[in-house]
Short mmCIF file of C-alpha atoms in Angstrom, two decimals:
data_model
loop_
_atom_site.label_atom_id
_atom_site.label_comp_id
_atom_site.label_asym_id
_atom_site.label_seq_id
_atom_site.Cartn_x
_atom_site.Cartn_y
_atom_site.Cartn_z
CA MET A 1 36.85 178.82 177.36
CA LYS A 2 35.19 176.37 179.61
CA VAL A 3 36.52 172.91 179.42
CA GLU A 4 33.73 170.27 179.80
CA ALA A 5 34.23 166.79 181.37
CA LEU A 6 32.52 163.66 180.56
CA GLN A 7 30.63 162.10 183.41
CA TYR A 8 30.87 158.43 183.99
CA GLY A 9 28.92 157.63 187.22
CA ASP A 10 30.84 159.77 189.80
CA ARG A 11 33.91 160.05 187.42
CA LYS A 12 34.83 163.14 185.57
CA VAL A 13 36.71 162.19 182.67
CA PHE A 14 38.43 164.99 180.17
CA SER A 15 39.28 164.12 176.47
CA VAL A 16 42.79 164.67 175.40
CA ALA A 17 41.57 167.59 173.48
CA SER A 18 40.11 169.05 176.56
CA PHE A 19 42.90 168.16 178.82
CA ASN A 20 45.13 170.00 176.55
CA LYS A 21 42.97 172.96 176.08
CA GLY A 22 42.78 173.12 179.87
CA VAL A 23 46.50 173.08 180.54
CA ALA A 24 46.98 175.50 177.73
CA SER A 25 44.49 177.86 179.38
CA TRP A 26 46.18 177.57 182.48
CA LEU A 27 49.77 178.05 181.50
CA GLY A 28 48.32 181.07 179.35
CA LYS A 29 47.74 182.94 182.64
CA LEU A 30 51.27 182.70 183.80
CA PRO A 31 53.48 185.77 183.72
CA THR A 32 56.44 186.51 181.28
CA VAL A 33 59.72 185.53 182.83
CA TRP A 34 63.36 185.33 182.28
CA VAL A 35 64.98 182.11 181.83
CA GLU A 36 68.96 181.55 181.82
CA GLY A 37 70.48 178.72 179.92
CA GLU A 38 72.63 177.48 177.58
CA ILE A 39 71.61 177.28 173.67
CA THR A 40 71.66 173.82 172.10
CA GLU A 41 70.06 171.97 169.02
CA LEU A 42 69.64 175.47 167.28
CA ARG A 43 67.44 175.07 164.17
CA ARG A 44 66.58 178.06 161.77
CA GLN A 45 65.61 177.52 158.00
CA ALA A 46 64.61 180.31 155.75
CA ALA A 47 61.55 178.52 154.85
CA TRP A 48 60.35 178.24 158.56
CA ALA A 49 58.05 180.66 160.18
CA SER A 50 59.93 180.02 163.65
CA VAL A 51 63.25 179.36 164.86
CA PHE A 52 63.69 176.43 167.35
CA PHE A 53 66.30 175.73 170.00
CA THR A 54 66.81 173.99 173.37
CA LEU A 55 67.74 175.96 176.52
CA LYS A 56 69.77 173.56 178.65
CA ASP A 57 70.88 174.19 182.36
CA PRO A 58 74.61 173.53 182.51
CA GLU A 59 74.65 172.50 186.09
CA ASP A 60 72.26 169.54 186.13
CA GLY A 61 71.30 169.30 182.20
CA ALA A 62 67.54 170.20 182.63
CA CYS A 63 66.16 171.13 179.35
CA VAL A 64 63.27 173.39 177.99
CA PRO A 65 62.25 173.67 174.48
CA VAL A 66 62.11 177.07 173.08
CA THR A 67 60.48 178.61 170.08
CA MET A 68 60.63 182.23 168.52
CA PRO A 69 59.27 184.04 165.48
CA ARG A 70 62.11 184.04 163.00
CA GLY A 71 61.65 187.69 162.01
CA GLN A 72 61.96 188.82 165.99
CA PHE A 73 64.80 186.35 166.24
CA ASP A 74 66.62 187.67 162.80
CA ALA A 75 66.22 191.12 164.05
CA LEU A 76 68.12 190.61 167.14
CA ASP A 77 71.19 190.14 164.79
CA LEU A 78 73.06 188.52 167.59
CA GLY A 79 74.69 185.68 165.69
CA LEU A 80 73.81 183.33 168.19
CA GLY A 81 75.45 179.68 168.05
CA ASN A 82 75.17 176.33 170.09
CA GLY A 83 76.88 176.61 173.52
CA GLU A 84 76.25 180.34 174.19
CA ARG A 85 74.53 181.07 177.50
CA VAL A 86 71.55 183.41 177.25
CA HIS A 87 68.62 184.95 179.02
CA VAL A 88 65.46 184.21 177.27
CA PHE A 89 62.26 186.45 177.97
CA GLY A 90 59.16 184.87 177.41
CA ARG A 91 56.04 182.97 178.63
CA PRO A 92 55.16 179.27 179.01
CA SER A 93 52.95 177.94 176.08
CA PHE A 94 51.31 174.50 175.54
CA PHE A 95 50.78 173.66 171.95
CA GLU A 96 47.45 171.76 172.21
CA GLY A 97 47.68 169.59 168.95
CA LYS A 98 50.89 167.60 170.07
CA GLY A 99 50.76 168.34 173.92
CA ASP A 100 54.21 170.28 173.25
CA PHE A 101 55.43 172.17 176.23
CA ARG A 102 57.49 175.12 175.24
CA LEU A 103 58.95 178.43 176.32
CA ARG A 104 57.45 181.03 173.48
CA ALA A 105 60.46 183.61 173.53
CA LEU A 106 59.77 187.40 172.99
CA SER A 107 63.44 188.46 173.36
CA VAL A 108 66.93 186.78 173.86
CA GLU A 109 69.99 188.63 175.37
CA ARG A 110 73.66 187.09 175.61
CA PHE A 111 74.58 186.24 179.24
CA GLY A 112 78.33 186.24 180.14
CA LEU A 113 79.78 185.96 176.88
CA GLY A 114 79.16 189.53 175.78
CA ALA A 115 82.36 190.57 177.31
CA HIS A 116 84.38 187.71 175.61
CA LEU A 117 82.81 188.36 172.12
CA ALA A 118 83.28 192.21 172.38
CA ALA A 119 86.82 191.60 173.40
CA LEU A 120 87.49 189.22 170.66
CA GLU A 121 85.81 191.55 168.08
CA ARG A 122 88.38 194.18 169.42
CA LEU A 123 91.59 191.66 169.03
CA LYS A 124 90.22 190.57 165.49
CA ARG A 125 90.13 193.99 164.34
CA LYS A 126 93.59 194.72 165.80
CA LEU A 127 95.19 191.58 164.27
CA ALA A 128 93.45 192.16 160.91
CA GLY A 129 94.99 195.72 160.80
CA GLU A 130 98.48 194.14 161.47
CA GLY A 131 97.86 191.95 158.47
CA LEU A 132 97.94 188.55 160.18
CA PHE A 133 94.92 187.62 158.53
CA ALA A 134 95.83 188.88 154.95
CA VAL A 135 95.29 186.44 151.95
CA GLU A 136 98.76 187.30 150.75
CA ARG A 137 100.65 185.77 153.81
CA LYS A 138 99.08 182.45 153.22
CA ARG A 139 101.42 179.75 152.12
CA PRO A 140 100.70 176.84 150.04
CA LEU A 141 101.09 173.48 151.62
CA PRO A 142 103.91 171.04 150.71
CA ARG A 143 103.04 168.33 148.25
CA LEU A 144 104.56 165.67 150.03
CA PRO A 145 105.95 166.74 153.73
CA ARG A 146 108.93 164.91 155.23
CA ALA A 147 106.94 164.85 158.49
CA ILE A 148 103.76 166.29 159.74
CA GLY A 149 103.53 168.27 162.96
CA LEU A 150 100.31 167.71 165.11
CA VAL A 151 99.22 169.92 167.99
CA THR A 152 96.31 168.21 169.83
CA GLY A 153 94.96 167.27 173.18
CA ASN A 154 95.50 163.97 175.10
CA ASP A 155 91.83 162.85 174.78
CA ALA A 156 92.84 161.12 171.72
CA ALA A 157 89.77 161.78 169.89
CA ALA A 158 90.81 164.63 167.20
CA LYS A 159 94.46 163.01 167.32
CA LYS A 160 92.89 159.63 166.05
CA ASP A 161 90.80 161.32 163.46
CA VAL A 162 93.87 162.98 162.00
CA VAL A 163 96.18 160.24 162.30
CA THR A 164 93.68 157.80 160.68
CA ALA A 165 92.94 160.31 157.77
CA ILE A 166 96.64 160.68 156.85
CA THR A 167 97.72 156.91 157.16
CA GLY A 168 94.72 156.05 155.23
CA ARG A 169 95.82 158.10 152.56
CA PHE A 170 99.60 157.81 152.82
CA PRO A 171 100.49 155.15 154.93
CA ALA A 172 104.31 156.01 154.81
CA ALA A 173 103.70 159.55 156.54
CA ARG A 174 105.53 160.30 159.47
CA ILE A 175 103.53 162.11 162.15
CA VAL A 176 105.33 164.10 164.87
CA VAL A 177 102.52 164.51 167.83
CA ALA A 178 102.85 167.44 170.54
CA GLU A 179 100.15 166.81 172.99
CA THR A 180 98.89 169.78 175.27
CA LEU A 181 96.21 171.16 177.12
CA VAL A 182 93.43 172.50 174.60
CA GLN A 183 90.91 174.11 176.87
CA GLY A 184 91.31 175.94 180.29
CA PRO A 185 93.35 178.86 181.47
CA ARG A 186 96.78 177.14 180.58
CA ALA A 187 95.66 175.88 177.36
CA ALA A 188 96.97 178.86 175.30
CA ALA A 189 100.60 178.60 176.66
CA GLY A 190 100.70 175.10 176.12
CA ILE A 191 99.43 175.29 172.46
CA CYS A 192 102.18 178.27 172.05
CA THR A 193 104.87 176.07 173.35
CA ALA A 194 103.76 172.88 171.31
CA LEU A 195 103.91 175.04 168.03
CA ARG A 196 107.29 176.31 168.95
CA ALA A 197 108.60 172.39 169.61
CA LEU A 198 107.21 171.36 166.11
CA CYS A 199 108.79 174.26 164.23
CA ALA A 200 112.18 173.34 165.79
CA GLU A 201 111.80 169.79 164.32
CA PRO A 202 114.23 169.67 161.10
CA ASP A 203 111.92 167.43 159.05
CA VAL A 204 108.16 169.06 159.77
CA ASP A 205 106.95 170.77 156.75
CA VAL A 206 103.50 171.50 157.84
CA VAL A 207 101.46 171.60 161.37
CA ILE A 208 97.97 170.62 161.97
CA LEU A 209 96.49 172.48 165.07
CA ALA A 210 93.53 170.01 165.90
CA ARG A 211 90.56 169.94 168.52
CA GLY A 212 87.27 168.64 168.53
CA GLY A 213 83.95 170.48 169.00
CA GLY A 214 83.25 172.09 172.01
CA SER A 215 81.18 175.10 173.80
CA PHE A 216 82.37 178.71 173.06
CA GLU A 217 84.43 178.75 176.48
CA ASP A 218 86.15 175.58 175.43
CA LEU A 219 87.54 177.10 172.22
CA LEU A 220 88.47 180.17 173.76
CA PRO A 221 92.01 179.26 173.98
CA PHE A 222 92.44 179.09 170.22
CA SER A 223 91.30 182.65 170.12
CA ASP A 224 94.01 183.78 172.56
CA GLU A 225 96.19 186.43 170.98
CA SER A 226 99.53 184.73 171.84
CA VAL A 227 98.22 181.74 169.99
CA VAL A 228 96.96 183.45 167.06
CA ARG A 229 100.51 185.30 166.80
CA ALA A 230 102.21 181.82 167.28
CA VAL A 231 100.10 180.51 164.30
CA ALA A 232 100.60 183.35 162.19
CA THR A 233 104.45 183.30 162.52
CA CYS A 234 104.90 179.51 162.58
CA ALA A 235 108.06 178.62 160.34
CA VAL A 236 106.07 176.31 158.26
CA PRO A 237 102.61 176.35 157.02
CA VAL A 238 99.61 175.75 159.59
CA VAL A 239 96.33 173.79 158.91
CA SER A 240 93.78 174.74 161.57
CA ALA A 241 91.04 172.14 162.53
CA VAL A 242 89.53 173.65 165.71
CA GLY A 243 85.82 172.66 166.49
CA HIS A 244 83.00 172.13 163.96
CA GLU A 245 82.45 173.63 160.77
CA GLN A 246 80.49 176.64 162.09
CA ASP A 247 83.06 177.48 164.66
CA THR A 248 85.46 180.17 163.71
CA PRO A 249 88.45 180.82 166.59
CA LEU A 250 90.67 183.72 165.49
CA CYS A 251 93.53 180.88 164.77
CA ASP A 252 91.32 179.89 161.83
CA LEU A 253 91.99 183.30 160.30
CA ALA A 254 95.75 183.45 160.86
CA ALA A 255 96.29 179.85 159.52
CA ASP A 256 97.48 179.16 156.10
CA VAL A 257 94.62 176.74 155.50
CA ARG A 258 91.42 176.26 157.52
CA ALA A 259 90.04 172.77 157.82
CA SER A 260 86.20 172.12 158.60
CA THR A 261 87.42 168.92 160.68
CA PRO A 262 90.47 167.06 161.84
CA SER A 263 89.93 164.58 159.57
CA VAL A 264 89.69 167.11 156.53
CA ALA A 265 92.92 168.24 157.67
CA GLY A 266 94.68 165.04 157.67
CA ARG A 267 93.34 164.43 154.07
CA LEU A 268 94.64 168.16 153.13
CA VAL A 269 98.32 167.51 154.18
CA VAL A 270 98.93 164.41 152.22
CA PRO A 271 98.54 163.16 148.73
CA GLU A 272 96.51 160.06 148.23
CA LEU A 273 98.95 156.95 147.80
CA ALA A 274 97.04 155.34 144.91
CA ALA A 275 96.68 158.43 142.91
CA LEU A 276 100.38 159.23 143.48
CA LEU A 277 101.27 155.91 142.11
CA VAL A 278 98.82 156.35 139.03
CA GLU A 279 100.62 159.74 138.37
CA LEU A 280 103.87 158.34 139.00
CA ALA A 281 103.62 155.36 136.27
CA ARG A 282 102.15 158.02 133.97
CA ALA A 283 105.14 159.95 134.43
CA ARG A 284 107.68 156.92 134.06
CA ALA A 285 105.83 155.97 130.78
CA GLY A 286 105.68 159.73 129.68
CA LEU A 287 109.55 159.77 130.33
CA ASP A 288 110.08 156.44 128.59
CA THR A 289 108.14 157.58 125.83
CA GLY A 290 109.95 160.97 125.31
CA LEU A 291 113.35 159.22 125.69
CA GLN A 292 112.70 156.61 122.95
CA ARG A 293 111.58 159.95 121.00
CA VAL A 294 114.91 161.86 121.74
CA VAL A 295 116.84 158.69 120.97
CA GLY A 296 114.94 158.19 117.64
CA ARG A 297 115.64 161.63 116.64
CA ARG A 298 119.42 161.71 117.57
CA ARG A 299 119.66 158.54 115.64
CA GLU A 300 118.17 160.25 112.60
CA LEU A 301 120.44 163.29 113.09
CA LEU A 302 123.51 161.15 113.45
CA ALA A 303 122.77 159.22 110.25
CA ALA A 304 122.05 162.44 108.33
CA GLN A 305 125.08 163.74 109.66
CA ARG A 306 127.06 160.69 108.77
CA THR A 307 125.81 161.02 105.21
CA VAL A 308 126.68 164.56 104.95
CA LEU A 309 130.13 163.96 106.41
CA ASP A 310 130.64 161.00 103.81
CA SER A 311 129.57 163.29 100.89
CA GLY A 312 131.32 166.10 102.27
CA LEU A 313 134.53 164.07 102.64
CA GLY A 314 134.48 162.64 99.15
CA ARG A 315 134.26 166.09 97.91
CA LEU A 316 136.98 167.31 99.97
CA LEU A 317 139.28 164.38 98.87
CA GLU A 318 138.60 165.14 95.18
CA ARG A 319 139.14 168.99 95.82
CA ARG A 320 142.36 168.01 97.59
CA ARG A 321 143.32 165.40 94.78
CA GLU A 322 142.88 168.15 92.09
CA ALA A 323 144.82 170.79 94.13
CA LEU A 324 147.68 168.28 94.70
CA ALA A 325 147.81 167.53 90.85
CA THR A 326 147.82 171.43 90.21
CA HIS A 327 150.96 171.55 92.58
CA GLN A 328 152.61 168.65 90.81
CA GLU A 329 152.23 170.19 87.59
CA ARG A 330 153.63 173.39 88.95
CA LEU A 331 156.41 171.61 90.54
CA ARG A 332 157.27 170.05 87.38
CA ARG A 333 157.23 173.34 85.52
CA ALA A 334 158.81 175.34 87.94
CA PRO A 335 162.48 174.43 87.05
CA LEU A 336 161.95 175.20 83.36
CA LEU A 337 160.46 178.30 84.24
CA LEU A 338 163.11 179.35 86.72
CA VAL A 339 165.93 178.42 84.06
CA GLU A 340 164.00 180.31 81.37
CA ARG A 341 163.76 183.52 83.55
CA ARG A 342 167.67 183.32 84.84
CA ARG A 343 168.62 182.67 81.43
CA SER A 344 166.44 185.66 80.12
CA ARG A 345 167.87 187.77 82.91
CA LEU A 346 171.38 186.80 81.94
CA ALA A 347 171.00 187.73 78.60
CA THR A 348 169.54 191.19 79.46
CA GLN A 349 172.54 191.68 81.90
CA ALA A 350 174.80 190.38 79.18
CA GLY A 351 173.45 193.24 76.69
CA ARG A 352 173.82 195.59 79.29
CA LEU A 353 177.55 194.52 79.95
CA ARG A 354 177.98 194.65 75.98
CA ALA A 355 176.59 197.87 75.90
CA LEU A 356 178.83 199.32 78.49
CA SER A 357 182.25 197.42 77.50
CA PRO A 358 184.97 199.49 75.72
CA GLN A 359 184.45 197.06 72.76
CA GLY A 360 180.88 197.97 72.51
CA THR A 361 181.80 201.77 72.55
CA LEU A 362 184.40 201.14 69.53
CA GLU A 363 181.87 199.33 67.70
CA ARG A 364 179.65 202.20 67.87
CA GLY A 365 182.20 204.19 65.84
CA TYR A 366 184.55 205.66 68.71
CA ALA A 367 188.35 205.11 68.90
CA ILE A 368 190.61 205.04 71.90
CA VAL A 369 193.82 207.07 71.45
CA ARG A 370 197.05 206.50 73.44
CA SER A 371 200.14 208.68 73.93
CA GLY A 372 203.15 207.36 75.77
CA GLY A 373 201.05 204.39 76.93
CA HIS A 374 198.26 206.64 78.53
CA VAL A 375 194.77 206.96 77.25
CA ALA A 376 194.52 210.57 76.00
CA ARG A 377 191.61 212.05 77.65
CA ALA A 378 192.07 215.79 76.33
CA ALA A 379 193.61 217.48 73.40
CA ALA A 380 195.54 219.82 75.68
CA SER A 381 197.55 216.65 76.76
CA LEU A 382 198.82 216.24 73.08
CA ALA A 383 201.21 218.62 70.92
CA ALA A 384 201.72 218.94 67.39
CA GLY A 385 204.23 216.25 66.25
CA ASP A 386 203.51 213.62 69.03
CA LEU A 387 203.13 210.05 67.96
CA VAL A 388 199.87 208.58 69.06
CA ASP A 389 198.29 204.83 68.80
CA VAL A 390 194.61 204.65 67.78
CA ARG A 391 192.53 201.66 68.84
CA LEU A 392 189.55 200.93 66.51
CA ALA A 393 186.84 198.32 66.67
CA ASP A 394 188.63 196.24 64.25
CA GLY A 395 192.20 196.68 64.70
CA SER A 396 194.61 199.97 65.36
CA PHE A 397 197.21 202.26 63.70
CA GLY A 398 199.55 204.61 64.41
CA ALA A 399 199.33 208.45 63.74
CA ARG A 400 201.18 211.77 64.35
CA VAL A 401 199.48 214.67 65.61
CA GLU A 402 199.55 217.80 63.08
CA GLU A 403 197.73 220.11 65.25
CA THR A 404 195.23 220.10 68.45
CA ARG A 405 192.16 222.25 68.53
CA PRO A 406 190.34 222.90 71.91
#
């Protein structure tokens, strides 16, 4: 469409709409191109028809806004995020209504990070297969750590956030800081060394691994295999607070707890002093109430036992008094019974003696015959004409043997 200008004397003047339409028409004739840059300010909403981001030149900071239909962007399934370097295929466009210049993207490809992402995905699958990311390996954080280890860089940003969050909640907390490189080729070794050093501290009960936000390349050391294994095998629980909430380095998966920011990590590892004091006061009050209740129950039990003891002691004394009276009566009657039993026994024995004595035998009608001073025990010991002495129960007499019979 031809753009018409207004004529003011010898001057041609274009309206804003005409100017924008002319620029848009001219840019529309340019060919499609590939543009390399770093994604920033990525904005995507389900309700929007397009995805918006800015393509930044990492060398000098030059920027160009980019727009792409949301359906085409989602179909690429690249999982793109801020800080990633890409190649964008599209054509320049000019939105006439607002006079915005943009690059209308037709396709996007990763550049430079593709190999890193593929390697990280392979490492992630490998470590997951070994169980380093398993939920059952996660350890609970100590409720009141004796000391808190902090691995961070020396730029003081993340360190300040963690320390401020911890001391704000629990001023008496002891923090042991191990500063190290957190980006670059030597960062992974430094992080591992710092973790080992803190684990060797006798009072450190938890370690925070903290770093502020950065590009994908900046956070790569926290996905290094040695760092991930050092986190997984740390002797105490580890809280990973690396990057922003959308960043997920592999150390996040191996850590016992992941915090979205360093400040959140600081709040996770210590209780709030005010809440702790309230809880302590509540516990003390409960202890006092419970102690008073126990003392009251013990006092009631003691009184009941004293009553039982007094009652039982009275009954015991009465039973013992009755038993003593019975024993006294038995002791009083014992001599009489003993004499009576002895007398009865003596009479029995005397009767037996009388029955067995010679006198007793005579009284039953028997007689004792003596001849020559000896008791005659057989008729053959006597002869006719012998004089004998016969003893009766009452008296005796002499006699002469007339005859003997066998």
